[in-house]
mmCIF file of C-alpha atoms and ligand atoms in Angstrom:
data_model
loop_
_atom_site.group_PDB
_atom_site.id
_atom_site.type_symbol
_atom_site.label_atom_id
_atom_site.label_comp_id
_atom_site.label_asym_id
_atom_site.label_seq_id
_atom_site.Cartn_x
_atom_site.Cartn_y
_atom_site.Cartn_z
ATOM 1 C CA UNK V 1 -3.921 8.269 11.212
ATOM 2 C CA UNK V 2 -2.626 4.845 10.342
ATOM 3 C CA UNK V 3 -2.345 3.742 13.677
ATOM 4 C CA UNK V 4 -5.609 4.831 14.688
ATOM 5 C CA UNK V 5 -7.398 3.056 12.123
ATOM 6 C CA UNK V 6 -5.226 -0.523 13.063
ATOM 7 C CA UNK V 7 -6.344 0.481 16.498
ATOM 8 C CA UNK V 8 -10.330 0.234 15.714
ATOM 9 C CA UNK V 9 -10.323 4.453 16.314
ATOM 10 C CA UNK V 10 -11.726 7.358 14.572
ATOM 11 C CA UNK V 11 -9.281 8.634 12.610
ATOM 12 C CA UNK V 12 -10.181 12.301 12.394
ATOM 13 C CA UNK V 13 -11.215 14.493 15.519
ATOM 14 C CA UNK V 14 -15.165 13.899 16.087
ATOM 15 C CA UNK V 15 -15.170 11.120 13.204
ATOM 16 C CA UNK V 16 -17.032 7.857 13.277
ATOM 17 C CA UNK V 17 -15.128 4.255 14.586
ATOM 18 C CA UNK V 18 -14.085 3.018 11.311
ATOM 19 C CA UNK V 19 -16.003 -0.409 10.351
ATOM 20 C CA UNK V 20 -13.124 -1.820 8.517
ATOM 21 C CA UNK V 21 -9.716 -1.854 7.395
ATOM 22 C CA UNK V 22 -9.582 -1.038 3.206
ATOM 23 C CA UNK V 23 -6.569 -3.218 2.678
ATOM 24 C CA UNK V 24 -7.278 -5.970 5.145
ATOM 25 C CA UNK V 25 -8.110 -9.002 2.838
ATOM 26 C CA UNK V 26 -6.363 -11.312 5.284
ATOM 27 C CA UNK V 27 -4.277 -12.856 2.702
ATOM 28 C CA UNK V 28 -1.654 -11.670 0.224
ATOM 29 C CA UNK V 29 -2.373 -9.886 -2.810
ATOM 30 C CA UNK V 30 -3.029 -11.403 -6.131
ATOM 31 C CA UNK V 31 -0.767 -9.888 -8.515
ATOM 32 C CA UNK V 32 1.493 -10.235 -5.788
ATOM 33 C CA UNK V 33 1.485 -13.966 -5.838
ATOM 34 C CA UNK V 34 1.256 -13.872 -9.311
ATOM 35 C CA UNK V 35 4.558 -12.049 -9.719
ATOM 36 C CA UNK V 36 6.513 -14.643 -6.855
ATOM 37 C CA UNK V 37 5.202 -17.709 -9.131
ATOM 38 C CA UNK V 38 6.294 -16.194 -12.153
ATOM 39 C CA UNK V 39 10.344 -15.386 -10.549
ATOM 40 C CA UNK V 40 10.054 -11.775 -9.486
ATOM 41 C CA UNK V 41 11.403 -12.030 -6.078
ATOM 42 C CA UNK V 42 14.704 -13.129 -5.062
ATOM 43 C CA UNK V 43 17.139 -12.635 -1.927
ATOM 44 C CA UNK V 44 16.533 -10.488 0.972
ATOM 45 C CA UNK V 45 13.275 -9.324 0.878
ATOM 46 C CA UNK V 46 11.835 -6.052 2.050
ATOM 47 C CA UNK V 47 8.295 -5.180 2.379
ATOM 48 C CA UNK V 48 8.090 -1.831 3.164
ATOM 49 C CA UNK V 49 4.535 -0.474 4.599
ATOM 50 C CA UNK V 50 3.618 -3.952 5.120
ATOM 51 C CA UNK V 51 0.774 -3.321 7.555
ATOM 52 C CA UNK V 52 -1.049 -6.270 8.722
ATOM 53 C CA UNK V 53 1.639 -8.336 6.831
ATOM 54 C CA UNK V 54 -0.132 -10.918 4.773
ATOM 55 C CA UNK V 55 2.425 -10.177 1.834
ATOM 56 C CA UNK V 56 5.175 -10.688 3.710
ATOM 57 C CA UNK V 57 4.181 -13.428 5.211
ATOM 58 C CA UNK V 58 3.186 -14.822 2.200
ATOM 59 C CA UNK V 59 6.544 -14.321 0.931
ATOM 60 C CA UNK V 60 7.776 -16.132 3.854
ATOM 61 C CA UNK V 61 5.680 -19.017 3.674
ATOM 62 C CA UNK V 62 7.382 -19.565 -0.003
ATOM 63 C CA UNK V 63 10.816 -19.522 1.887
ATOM 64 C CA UNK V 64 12.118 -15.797 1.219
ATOM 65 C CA UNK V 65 13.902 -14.526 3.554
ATOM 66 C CA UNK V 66 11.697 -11.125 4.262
ATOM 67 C CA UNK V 67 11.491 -7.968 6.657
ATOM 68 C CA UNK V 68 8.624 -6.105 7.140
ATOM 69 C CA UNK V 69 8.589 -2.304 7.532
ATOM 70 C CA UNK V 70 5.833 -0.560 8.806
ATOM 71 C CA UNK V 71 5.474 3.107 10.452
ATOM 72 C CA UNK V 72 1.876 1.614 12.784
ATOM 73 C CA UNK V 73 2.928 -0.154 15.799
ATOM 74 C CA UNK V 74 -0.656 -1.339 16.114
ATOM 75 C CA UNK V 75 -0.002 -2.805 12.444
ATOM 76 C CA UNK V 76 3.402 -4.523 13.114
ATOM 77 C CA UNK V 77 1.640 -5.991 16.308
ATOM 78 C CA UNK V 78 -0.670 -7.299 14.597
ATOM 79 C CA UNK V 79 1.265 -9.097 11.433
ATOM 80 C CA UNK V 80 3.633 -10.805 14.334
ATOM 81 C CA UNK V 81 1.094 -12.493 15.450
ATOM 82 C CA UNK V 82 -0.280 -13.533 12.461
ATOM 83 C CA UNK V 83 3.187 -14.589 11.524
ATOM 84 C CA UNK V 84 2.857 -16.725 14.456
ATOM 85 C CA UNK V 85 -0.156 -18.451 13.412
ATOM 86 C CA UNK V 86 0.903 -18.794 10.414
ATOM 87 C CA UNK V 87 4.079 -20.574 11.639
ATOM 88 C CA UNK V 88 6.813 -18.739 9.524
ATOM 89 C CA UNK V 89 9.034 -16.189 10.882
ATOM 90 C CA UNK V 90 9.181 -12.848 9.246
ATOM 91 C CA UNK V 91 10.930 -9.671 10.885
ATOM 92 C CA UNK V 92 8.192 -7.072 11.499
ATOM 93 C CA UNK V 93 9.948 -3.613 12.454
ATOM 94 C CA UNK V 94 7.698 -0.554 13.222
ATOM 95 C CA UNK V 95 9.906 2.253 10.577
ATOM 96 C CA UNK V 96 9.037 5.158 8.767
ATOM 97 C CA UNK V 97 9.944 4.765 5.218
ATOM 98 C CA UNK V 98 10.841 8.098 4.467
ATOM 99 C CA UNK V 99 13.811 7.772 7.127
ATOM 100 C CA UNK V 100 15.036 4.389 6.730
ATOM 101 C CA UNK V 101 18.542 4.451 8.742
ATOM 102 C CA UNK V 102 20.049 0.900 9.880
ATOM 103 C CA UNK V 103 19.183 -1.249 7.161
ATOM 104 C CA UNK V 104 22.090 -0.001 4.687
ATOM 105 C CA UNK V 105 22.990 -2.538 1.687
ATOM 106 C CA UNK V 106 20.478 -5.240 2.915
ATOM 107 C CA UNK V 107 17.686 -5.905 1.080
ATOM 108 C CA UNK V 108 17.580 -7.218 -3.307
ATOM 109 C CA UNK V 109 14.100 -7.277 -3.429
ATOM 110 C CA UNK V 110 11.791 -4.329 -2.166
ATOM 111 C CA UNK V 111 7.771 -4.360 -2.130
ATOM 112 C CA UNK V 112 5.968 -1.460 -2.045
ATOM 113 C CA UNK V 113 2.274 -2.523 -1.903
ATOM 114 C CA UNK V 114 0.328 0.450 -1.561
ATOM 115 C CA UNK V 115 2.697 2.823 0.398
ATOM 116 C CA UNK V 116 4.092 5.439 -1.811
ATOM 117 C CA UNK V 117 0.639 6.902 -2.893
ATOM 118 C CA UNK V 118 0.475 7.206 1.286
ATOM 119 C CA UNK V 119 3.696 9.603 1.055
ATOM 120 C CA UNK V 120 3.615 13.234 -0.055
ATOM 121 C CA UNK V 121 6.012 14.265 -2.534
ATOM 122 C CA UNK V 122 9.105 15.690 0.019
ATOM 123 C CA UNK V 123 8.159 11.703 1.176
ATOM 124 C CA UNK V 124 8.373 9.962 -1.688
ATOM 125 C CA UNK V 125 11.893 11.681 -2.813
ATOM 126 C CA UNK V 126 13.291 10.645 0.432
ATOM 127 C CA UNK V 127 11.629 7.317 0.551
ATOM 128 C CA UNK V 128 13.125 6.308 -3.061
ATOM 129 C CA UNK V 129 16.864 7.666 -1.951
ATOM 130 C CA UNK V 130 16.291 5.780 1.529
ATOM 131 C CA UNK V 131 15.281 2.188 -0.815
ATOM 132 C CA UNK V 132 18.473 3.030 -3.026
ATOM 133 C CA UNK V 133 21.159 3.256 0.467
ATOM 134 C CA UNK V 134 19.027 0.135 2.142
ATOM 135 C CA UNK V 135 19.397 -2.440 -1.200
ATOM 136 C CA UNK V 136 22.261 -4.355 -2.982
ATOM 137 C CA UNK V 137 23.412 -3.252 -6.576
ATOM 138 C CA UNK V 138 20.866 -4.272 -8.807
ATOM 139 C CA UNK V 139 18.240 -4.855 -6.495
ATOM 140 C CA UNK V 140 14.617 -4.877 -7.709
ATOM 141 C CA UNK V 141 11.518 -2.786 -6.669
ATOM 142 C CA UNK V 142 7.914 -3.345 -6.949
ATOM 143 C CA UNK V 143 5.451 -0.725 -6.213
ATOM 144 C CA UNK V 144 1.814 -0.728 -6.392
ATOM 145 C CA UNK V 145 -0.171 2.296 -6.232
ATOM 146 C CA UNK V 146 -3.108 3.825 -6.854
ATOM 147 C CA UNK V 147 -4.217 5.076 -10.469
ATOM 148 C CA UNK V 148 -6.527 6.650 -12.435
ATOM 149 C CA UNK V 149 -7.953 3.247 -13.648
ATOM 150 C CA UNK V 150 -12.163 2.226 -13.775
ATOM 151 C CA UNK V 151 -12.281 -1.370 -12.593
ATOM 152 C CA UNK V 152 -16.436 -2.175 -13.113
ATOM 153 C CA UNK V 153 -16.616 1.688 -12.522
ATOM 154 C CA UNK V 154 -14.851 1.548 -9.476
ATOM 155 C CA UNK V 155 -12.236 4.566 -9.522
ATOM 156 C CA UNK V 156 -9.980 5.271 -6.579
ATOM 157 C CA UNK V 157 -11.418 8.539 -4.934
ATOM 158 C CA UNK V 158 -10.113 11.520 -2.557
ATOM 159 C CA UNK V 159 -8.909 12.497 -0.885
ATOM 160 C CA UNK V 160 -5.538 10.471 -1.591
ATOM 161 C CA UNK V 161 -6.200 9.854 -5.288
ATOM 162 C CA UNK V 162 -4.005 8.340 -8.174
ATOM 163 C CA UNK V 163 -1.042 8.835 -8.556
ATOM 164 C CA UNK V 164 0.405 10.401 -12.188
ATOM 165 C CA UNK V 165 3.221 8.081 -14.169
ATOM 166 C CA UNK V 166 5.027 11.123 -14.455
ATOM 167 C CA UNK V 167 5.517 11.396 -10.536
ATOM 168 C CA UNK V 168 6.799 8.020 -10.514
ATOM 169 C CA UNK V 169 9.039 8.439 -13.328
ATOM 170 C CA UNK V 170 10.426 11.608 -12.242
ATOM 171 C CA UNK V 171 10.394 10.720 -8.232
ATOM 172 C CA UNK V 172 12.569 7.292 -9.311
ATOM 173 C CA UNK V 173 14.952 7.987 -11.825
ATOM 174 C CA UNK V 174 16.319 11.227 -10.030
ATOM 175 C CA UNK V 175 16.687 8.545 -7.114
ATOM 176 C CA UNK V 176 19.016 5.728 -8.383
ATOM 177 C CA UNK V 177 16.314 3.550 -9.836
ATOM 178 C CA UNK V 178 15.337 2.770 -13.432
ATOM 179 C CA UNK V 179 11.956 1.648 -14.638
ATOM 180 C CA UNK V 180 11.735 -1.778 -16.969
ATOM 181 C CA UNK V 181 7.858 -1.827 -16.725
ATOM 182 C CA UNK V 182 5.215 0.505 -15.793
ATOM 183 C CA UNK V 183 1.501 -0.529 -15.992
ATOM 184 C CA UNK V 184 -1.921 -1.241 -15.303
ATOM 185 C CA UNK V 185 -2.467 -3.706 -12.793
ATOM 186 C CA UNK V 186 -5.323 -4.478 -9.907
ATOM 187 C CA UNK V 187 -5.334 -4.388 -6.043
ATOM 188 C CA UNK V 188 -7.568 -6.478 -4.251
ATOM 189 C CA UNK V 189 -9.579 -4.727 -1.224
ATOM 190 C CA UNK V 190 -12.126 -4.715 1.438
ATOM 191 C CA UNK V 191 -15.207 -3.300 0.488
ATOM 192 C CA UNK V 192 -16.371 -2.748 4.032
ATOM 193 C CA UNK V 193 -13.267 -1.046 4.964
ATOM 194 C CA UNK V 194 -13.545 1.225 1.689
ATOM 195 C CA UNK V 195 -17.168 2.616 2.576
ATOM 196 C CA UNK V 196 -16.427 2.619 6.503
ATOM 197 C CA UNK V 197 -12.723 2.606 6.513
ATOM 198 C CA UNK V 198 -12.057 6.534 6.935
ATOM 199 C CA UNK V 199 -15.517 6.926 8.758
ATOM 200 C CA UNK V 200 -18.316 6.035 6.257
ATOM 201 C CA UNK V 201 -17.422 7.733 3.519
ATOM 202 C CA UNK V 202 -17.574 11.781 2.933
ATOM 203 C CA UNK V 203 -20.881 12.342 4.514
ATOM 204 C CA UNK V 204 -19.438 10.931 7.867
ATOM 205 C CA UNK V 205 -16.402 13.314 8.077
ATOM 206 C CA UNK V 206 -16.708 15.917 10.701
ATOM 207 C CA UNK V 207 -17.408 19.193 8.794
ATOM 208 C CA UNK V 208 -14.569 21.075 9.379
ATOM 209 C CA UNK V 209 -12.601 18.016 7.546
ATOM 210 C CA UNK V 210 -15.198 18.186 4.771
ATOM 211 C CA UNK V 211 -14.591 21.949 4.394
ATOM 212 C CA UNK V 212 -11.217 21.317 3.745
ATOM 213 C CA UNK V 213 -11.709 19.171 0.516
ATOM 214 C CA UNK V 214 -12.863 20.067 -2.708
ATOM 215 C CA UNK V 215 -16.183 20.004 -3.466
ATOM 216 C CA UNK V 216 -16.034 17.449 -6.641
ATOM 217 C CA UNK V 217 -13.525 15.664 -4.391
ATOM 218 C CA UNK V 218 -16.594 14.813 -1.643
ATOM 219 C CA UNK V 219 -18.861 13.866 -4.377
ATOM 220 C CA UNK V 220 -16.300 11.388 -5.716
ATOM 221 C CA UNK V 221 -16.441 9.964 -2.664
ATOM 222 C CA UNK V 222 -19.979 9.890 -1.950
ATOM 223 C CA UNK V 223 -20.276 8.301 -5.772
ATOM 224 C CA UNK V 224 -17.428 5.499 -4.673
ATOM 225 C CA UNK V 225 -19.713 4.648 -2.093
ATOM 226 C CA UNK V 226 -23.374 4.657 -2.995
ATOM 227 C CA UNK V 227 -21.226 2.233 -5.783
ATOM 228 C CA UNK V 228 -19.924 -0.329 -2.939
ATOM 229 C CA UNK V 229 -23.389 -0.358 -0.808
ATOM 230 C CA UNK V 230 -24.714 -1.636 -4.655
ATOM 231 C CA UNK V 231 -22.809 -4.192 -5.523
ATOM 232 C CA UNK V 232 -22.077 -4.662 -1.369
ATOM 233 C CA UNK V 233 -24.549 -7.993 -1.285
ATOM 234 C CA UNK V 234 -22.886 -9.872 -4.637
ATOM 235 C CA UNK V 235 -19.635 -9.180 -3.595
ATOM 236 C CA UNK V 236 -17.167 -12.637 -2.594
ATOM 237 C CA UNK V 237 -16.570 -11.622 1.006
ATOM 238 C CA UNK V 238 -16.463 -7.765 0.499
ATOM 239 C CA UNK V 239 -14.028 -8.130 -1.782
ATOM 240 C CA UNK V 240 -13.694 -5.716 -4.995
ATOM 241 C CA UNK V 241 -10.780 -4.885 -7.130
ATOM 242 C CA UNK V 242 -9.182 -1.557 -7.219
ATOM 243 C CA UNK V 243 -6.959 0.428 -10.447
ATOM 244 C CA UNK V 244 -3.619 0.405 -9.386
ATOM 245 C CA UNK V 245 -0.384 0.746 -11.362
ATOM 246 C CA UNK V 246 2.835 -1.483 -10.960
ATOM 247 C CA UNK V 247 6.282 -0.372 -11.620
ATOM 248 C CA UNK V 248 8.960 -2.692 -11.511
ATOM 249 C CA UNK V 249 12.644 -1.298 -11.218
ATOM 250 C CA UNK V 250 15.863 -2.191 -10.718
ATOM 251 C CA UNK V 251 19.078 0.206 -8.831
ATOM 252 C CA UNK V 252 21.146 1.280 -11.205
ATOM 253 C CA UNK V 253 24.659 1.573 -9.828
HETATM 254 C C1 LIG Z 301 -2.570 1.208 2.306
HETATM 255 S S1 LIG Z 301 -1.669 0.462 3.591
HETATM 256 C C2 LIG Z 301 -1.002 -0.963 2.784
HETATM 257 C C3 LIG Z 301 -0.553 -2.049 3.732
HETATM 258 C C4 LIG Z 301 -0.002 -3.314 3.086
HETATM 259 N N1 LIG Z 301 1.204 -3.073 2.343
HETATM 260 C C5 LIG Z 301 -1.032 -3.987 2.215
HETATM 261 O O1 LIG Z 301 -0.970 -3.917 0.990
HETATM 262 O O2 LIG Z 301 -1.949 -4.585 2.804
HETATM 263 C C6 LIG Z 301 -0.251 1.551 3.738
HETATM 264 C C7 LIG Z 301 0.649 1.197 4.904
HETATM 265 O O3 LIG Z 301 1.770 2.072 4.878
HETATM 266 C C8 LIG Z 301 2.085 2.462 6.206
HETATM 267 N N2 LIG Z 301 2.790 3.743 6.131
HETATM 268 C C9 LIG Z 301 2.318 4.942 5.730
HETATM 269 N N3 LIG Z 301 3.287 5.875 5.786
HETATM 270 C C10 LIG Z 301 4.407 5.234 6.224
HETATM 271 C C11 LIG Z 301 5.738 5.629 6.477
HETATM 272 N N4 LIG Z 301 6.146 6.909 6.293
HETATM 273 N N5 LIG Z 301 6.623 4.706 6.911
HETATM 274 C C12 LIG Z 301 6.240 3.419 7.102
HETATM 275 N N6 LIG Z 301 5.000 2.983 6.869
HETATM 276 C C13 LIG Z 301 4.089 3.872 6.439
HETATM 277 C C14 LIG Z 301 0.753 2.538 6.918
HETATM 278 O O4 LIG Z 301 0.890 2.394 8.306
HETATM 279 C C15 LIG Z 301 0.010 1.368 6.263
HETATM 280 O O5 LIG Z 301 0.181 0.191 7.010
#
């Protein structure tokens, strides 16, 4: 599905083009930048489901030393040549997160912007054992994923939807990893991309797809929307804020 989106494609069978990418802000995330000024990232850097790569390159324009991970060819395409015109070299690898062989005892910093809530839960178990084999002792993780947060009313709707602390918790600790902080926080996105990004919204699924959600799923989605084509025309560039949550952990060893 990823790579079909990155592509410009409909990402479900008899779906509309998508008219935007949610998570293409074309720059690196806030809190993100906020967290490198304030010391949080240090060593070999891993972002992992780094898609277009703004973060990463980000991260590379402040002199880390970074690797980007992403399962979309179409995506890792893309971020090396915007590493390119950015004029800092990052390595951009097309992986899959949840089988992360070859990169054993690398990495001391990982970033996890908006991946795990992508990965079901057989996923995210292997994905958190695969981060504790590819890092150094004492190695640091930050992950950023959806939550059940209102920003301005703005919620994050099906059919991925938040994730609960509790899986977190629960999905880390049993993996090697121990939690120092685990809280609110905000992710910065393309409001274009959210109505269009999956097709326009639930009314433009094909209705087979729409048969397979739940009912007060689809109208969460059709209320998300009818919210962004609101606000669409005071909006900075398309650009709203979404709940997330941010975890930072280190390995425990
Ligand atoms: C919501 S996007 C976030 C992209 C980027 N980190 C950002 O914040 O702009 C999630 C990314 O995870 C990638 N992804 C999803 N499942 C993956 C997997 N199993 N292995 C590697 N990448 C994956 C997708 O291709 C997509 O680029």
């Amino acid at each position: 599905m990823f790579d079909k989106l990155y592509r410009g494609e409909p990402t479900f069978e008899g779906g509309s083009k998508p008219t935007g990418i949610p998570w293409d802000v074309r720059q690196a995330q806030p809190r993100l930048m906020e967290l490198e000024a304030l010391g949080g990232i240090s060593g070999e850097v891993l972002d992992i489901g780094c898609g277009l790569g703004d973060n990463a390159i980000f991260l590379a324009s402040r002199g880390y030393s970074v690797t980007g991970l992403d399962g979309s060819a179409a995506a890792i395409e893309e971020a090396r040549g915007r590493a390119a015109a950015a004029g800092v070299q990052v390595r951009f690898e097309v992986a899959d997160a949840t089988n992360l062989t070859g990169y054993d005892g690398r990495f001391d910093t990982v970033v996890d912007s908006a991946l795990y809530h992508c990965l079901d839960d057989v996923g995210r178990q292997a994905y958190a054992a695969g981060l504790h084999r590819a890092t150094r002792p004492g190695a640091r993780w930050h992950l950023y994923c959806f939550s059940d947060g209102n920003i301005n009313g703005v919620v994050v709707a099906a059919p991925m939807g938040a994730v609960p602390e509790s899986n977190i918790r629960d999905t880390l600790t049993a993996n090697g990893w121990r939690i120092d902080f685990l809280g609110p926080t905000s992710y910065l996105a393309s409001a274009a991309g959210l109505g269009g990004g999956y097709g326009g919204g639930a009314d433009s699924f094909p209705p087979q797809l729409a048969e397979q959600l739940p009912p007060e799923a689809l109208e969460q989605m059709r209320e998300v929307t009818a919210r962004f084509e609101k606000i669409a025309e005071l909006l900075d560039d398309d650009r709203v804020y979404l709940p997330f949550t941010v975890v930072h952990a280190h390995r425990v060893d």
